[in-house]
Amino acid sequence: MASVRVCAIDDLAVNEASRFVLEGQPIAVVKDAAGDVFAIGDTCTHGDISLSEGFVEGGTLECWAHGSMFSLKTGKPLTLPAYEPVPVYQVELKDGDVHIDPAVTLTV
């Protein structure tokens, strides 16, 4: 599958996660203060909780339920109790829009 338009870049609030479901895959999309956009799996690997309801800080997305922090760049958990990473998706910015291919995950 090719990348699909998710939203306009301007629709994303800075340092907040937004949830999208693409081809059945829940994805959390974050625009940081520098304007960089990241897309990671939206389901915490510890407690099956939506990460997009959590907190963005310092390049991480923190699960609101148990406090596991996931790197926006690598998907790796940086704090317990999670120890399994979430997938990271390639983000393409085209003509002011965010595009993601939910079938392609990055390994970092």
PDB file of C-alpha atoms in Angstrom:
ATOM      1  CA  MET A   1       0.000   0.000   0.000  1.00  0.00           C
ATOM      2  CA  ALA A   2       1.197   3.523  -0.696  1.00  0.00           C
ATOM      3  CA  SER A   3       1.233   6.259   1.868  1.00  0.00           C
ATOM      4  CA  VAL A   4      -2.108   7.879   2.628  1.00  0.00           C
ATOM      5  CA  ARG A   5      -2.997  11.390   3.711  1.00  0.00           C
ATOM      6  CA  VAL A   6      -3.675  11.469   7.437  1.00  0.00           C
ATOM      7  CA  CYS A   7      -4.276  15.160   8.098  1.00  0.00           C
ATOM      8  CA  ALA A   8      -2.922  18.627   7.424  1.00  0.00           C
ATOM      9  CA  ILE A   9       0.253  19.474   9.335  1.00  0.00           C
ATOM     10  CA  ASP A  10      -1.526  22.530  10.738  1.00  0.00           C
ATOM     11  CA  ASP A  11      -4.251  20.271  12.194  1.00  0.00           C
ATOM     12  CA  LEU A  12      -1.717  18.835  14.657  1.00  0.00           C
ATOM     13  CA  ALA A  13      -1.285  20.653  17.955  1.00  0.00           C
ATOM     14  CA  VAL A  14       2.315  21.079  19.102  1.00  0.00           C
ATOM     15  CA  ASN A  15       3.464  18.497  21.673  1.00  0.00           C
ATOM     16  CA  GLU A  16       0.138  16.654  21.663  1.00  0.00           C
ATOM     17  CA  ALA A  17      -0.629  13.248  20.209  1.00  0.00           C
ATOM     18  CA  SER A  18      -3.475  12.631  17.775  1.00  0.00           C
ATOM     19  CA  ARG A  19      -4.923   9.165  17.108  1.00  0.00           C
ATOM     20  CA  PHE A  20      -5.604   7.862  13.617  1.00  0.00           C
ATOM     21  CA  VAL A  21      -6.554   4.381  12.444  1.00  0.00           C
ATOM     22  CA  LEU A  22      -5.098   3.403   9.074  1.00  0.00           C
ATOM     23  CA  GLU A  23      -5.847  -0.009   7.607  1.00  0.00           C
ATOM     24  CA  GLY A  24      -6.867  -1.187  11.079  1.00  0.00           C
ATOM     25  CA  GLN A  25      -3.618   0.062  12.659  1.00  0.00           C
ATOM     26  CA  PRO A  26      -3.998   2.634  15.472  1.00  0.00           C
ATOM     27  CA  ILE A  27      -1.252   5.243  15.083  1.00  0.00           C
ATOM     28  CA  ALA A  28      -0.297   8.172  17.326  1.00  0.00           C
ATOM     29  CA  VAL A  29       0.940  11.195  15.377  1.00  0.00           C
ATOM     30  CA  VAL A  30       2.911  13.929  17.150  1.00  0.00           C
ATOM     31  CA  LYS A  31       4.252  17.315  16.002  1.00  0.00           C
ATOM     32  CA  ASP A  32       7.018  18.530  18.300  1.00  0.00           C
ATOM     33  CA  ALA A  33       8.008  22.131  19.063  1.00  0.00           C
ATOM     34  CA  ALA A  34      10.560  22.083  16.215  1.00  0.00           C
ATOM     35  CA  GLY A  35       7.798  21.150  13.754  1.00  0.00           C
ATOM     36  CA  ASP A  36       9.002  17.570  13.246  1.00  0.00           C
ATOM     37  CA  VAL A  37       6.222  14.993  12.859  1.00  0.00           C
ATOM     38  CA  PHE A  38       6.433  11.452  14.244  1.00  0.00           C
ATOM     39  CA  ALA A  39       4.126   8.443  13.959  1.00  0.00           C
ATOM     40  CA  ILE A  40       4.269   5.480  16.347  1.00  0.00           C
ATOM     41  CA  GLY A  41       1.952   2.637  17.257  1.00  0.00           C
ATOM     42  CA  ASP A  42      -0.846   3.976  19.436  1.00  0.00           C
ATOM     43  CA  THR A  43      -1.117   0.952  21.738  1.00  0.00           C
ATOM     44  CA  CYS A  44       1.077   0.704  24.842  1.00  0.00           C
ATOM     45  CA  THR A  45       2.852  -2.652  24.882  1.00  0.00           C
ATOM     46  CA  HIS A  46       2.403  -2.950  28.629  1.00  0.00           C
ATOM     47  CA  GLY A  47      -1.278  -2.350  29.172  1.00  0.00           C
ATOM     48  CA  ASP A  48      -3.116  -2.171  25.822  1.00  0.00           C
ATOM     49  CA  ILE A  49      -3.796   1.544  26.425  1.00  0.00           C
ATOM     50  CA  SER A  50      -4.060   4.287  23.785  1.00  0.00           C
ATOM     51  CA  LEU A  51      -0.793   6.231  23.866  1.00  0.00           C
ATOM     52  CA  SER A  52      -2.354   9.214  22.119  1.00  0.00           C
ATOM     53  CA  GLU A  53      -4.167   9.978  25.381  1.00  0.00           C
ATOM     54  CA  GLY A  54      -0.776  10.366  27.078  1.00  0.00           C
ATOM     55  CA  PHE A  55       1.772  13.122  27.432  1.00  0.00           C
ATOM     56  CA  VAL A  56       4.395  14.369  24.960  1.00  0.00           C
ATOM     57  CA  GLU A  57       7.653  15.576  26.446  1.00  0.00           C
ATOM     58  CA  GLY A  58      11.281  15.673  25.369  1.00  0.00           C
ATOM     59  CA  GLY A  59      10.950  13.400  22.329  1.00  0.00           C
ATOM     60  CA  THR A  60       8.784  10.857  24.135  1.00  0.00           C
ATOM     61  CA  LEU A  61       5.147   9.847  24.418  1.00  0.00           C
ATOM     62  CA  GLU A  62       4.196   8.723  27.924  1.00  0.00           C
ATOM     63  CA  CYS A  63       1.378   6.275  28.607  1.00  0.00           C
ATOM     64  CA  TRP A  64      -1.076   7.988  30.925  1.00  0.00           C
ATOM     65  CA  ALA A  65      -2.007   4.754  32.737  1.00  0.00           C
ATOM     66  CA  HIS A  66       1.311   3.340  33.951  1.00  0.00           C
ATOM     67  CA  GLY A  67       3.946   5.912  32.986  1.00  0.00           C
ATOM     68  CA  SER A  68       5.944   4.027  30.359  1.00  0.00           C
ATOM     69  CA  MET A  69       7.674   6.503  28.068  1.00  0.00           C
ATOM     70  CA  PHE A  70       8.269   5.602  24.408  1.00  0.00           C
ATOM     71  CA  SER A  71      10.799   7.300  22.123  1.00  0.00           C
ATOM     72  CA  LEU A  72       9.090   9.036  19.216  1.00  0.00           C
ATOM     73  CA  LYS A  73      12.109   8.259  17.008  1.00  0.00           C
ATOM     74  CA  THR A  74      12.663   4.580  17.833  1.00  0.00           C
ATOM     75  CA  GLY A  75       9.463   3.360  19.507  1.00  0.00           C
ATOM     76  CA  LYS A  76      11.572   1.860  22.305  1.00  0.00           C
ATOM     77  CA  PRO A  77      10.297   2.133  25.870  1.00  0.00           C
ATOM     78  CA  LEU A  78      12.596   4.286  27.980  1.00  0.00           C
ATOM     79  CA  THR A  79      10.934   3.495  31.306  1.00  0.00           C
ATOM     80  CA  LEU A  80       9.227   0.507  32.859  1.00  0.00           C
ATOM     81  CA  PRO A  81       6.819  -1.203  33.106  1.00  0.00           C
ATOM     82  CA  ALA A  82       6.804  -1.536  29.280  1.00  0.00           C
ATOM     83  CA  TYR A  83       9.759  -3.385  27.812  1.00  0.00           C
ATOM     84  CA  GLU A  84       8.571  -4.067  24.238  1.00  0.00           C
ATOM     85  CA  PRO A  85       8.781  -1.296  21.614  1.00  0.00           C
ATOM     86  CA  VAL A  86       5.907   0.072  19.579  1.00  0.00           C
ATOM     87  CA  PRO A  87       6.191   0.308  15.784  1.00  0.00           C
ATOM     88  CA  VAL A  88       7.468   3.489  14.168  1.00  0.00           C
ATOM     89  CA  TYR A  89       6.027   4.600  10.833  1.00  0.00           C
ATOM     90  CA  GLN A  90       7.666   6.698   8.153  1.00  0.00           C
ATOM     91  CA  VAL A  91       6.126  10.135   7.861  1.00  0.00           C
ATOM     92  CA  GLU A  92       6.093  12.020   4.575  1.00  0.00           C
ATOM     93  CA  LEU A  93       5.161  15.695   4.469  1.00  0.00           C
ATOM     94  CA  LYS A  94       3.621  16.636   1.120  1.00  0.00           C
ATOM     95  CA  ASP A  95       2.085  19.991   0.255  1.00  0.00           C
ATOM     96  CA  GLY A  96       1.275  20.741   3.896  1.00  0.00           C
ATOM     97  CA  ASP A  97      -0.195  17.298   4.605  1.00  0.00           C
ATOM     98  CA  VAL A  98       0.978  14.333   6.671  1.00  0.00           C
ATOM     99  CA  HIS A  99       1.184  11.013   4.793  1.00  0.00           C
ATOM    100  CA  ILE A 100       1.861   7.602   6.365  1.00  0.00           C
ATOM    101  CA  ASP A 101       2.029   4.077   4.946  1.00  0.00           C
ATOM    102  CA  PRO A 102       0.588   1.841   7.702  1.00  0.00           C
ATOM    103  CA  ALA A 103       2.067  -1.258   6.063  1.00  0.00           C
ATOM    104  CA  VAL A 104       5.663  -0.019   6.423  1.00  0.00           C
ATOM    105  CA  THR A 105       7.371   0.223   9.794  1.00  0.00           C
ATOM    106  CA  LEU A 106      10.886   1.525  10.412  1.00  0.00           C
ATOM    107  CA  THR A 107      13.543  -0.251  12.417  1.00  0.00           C
ATOM    108  CA  VAL A 108      15.906   2.023  14.243  1.00  0.00           C
TER     109      VAL A 108
END
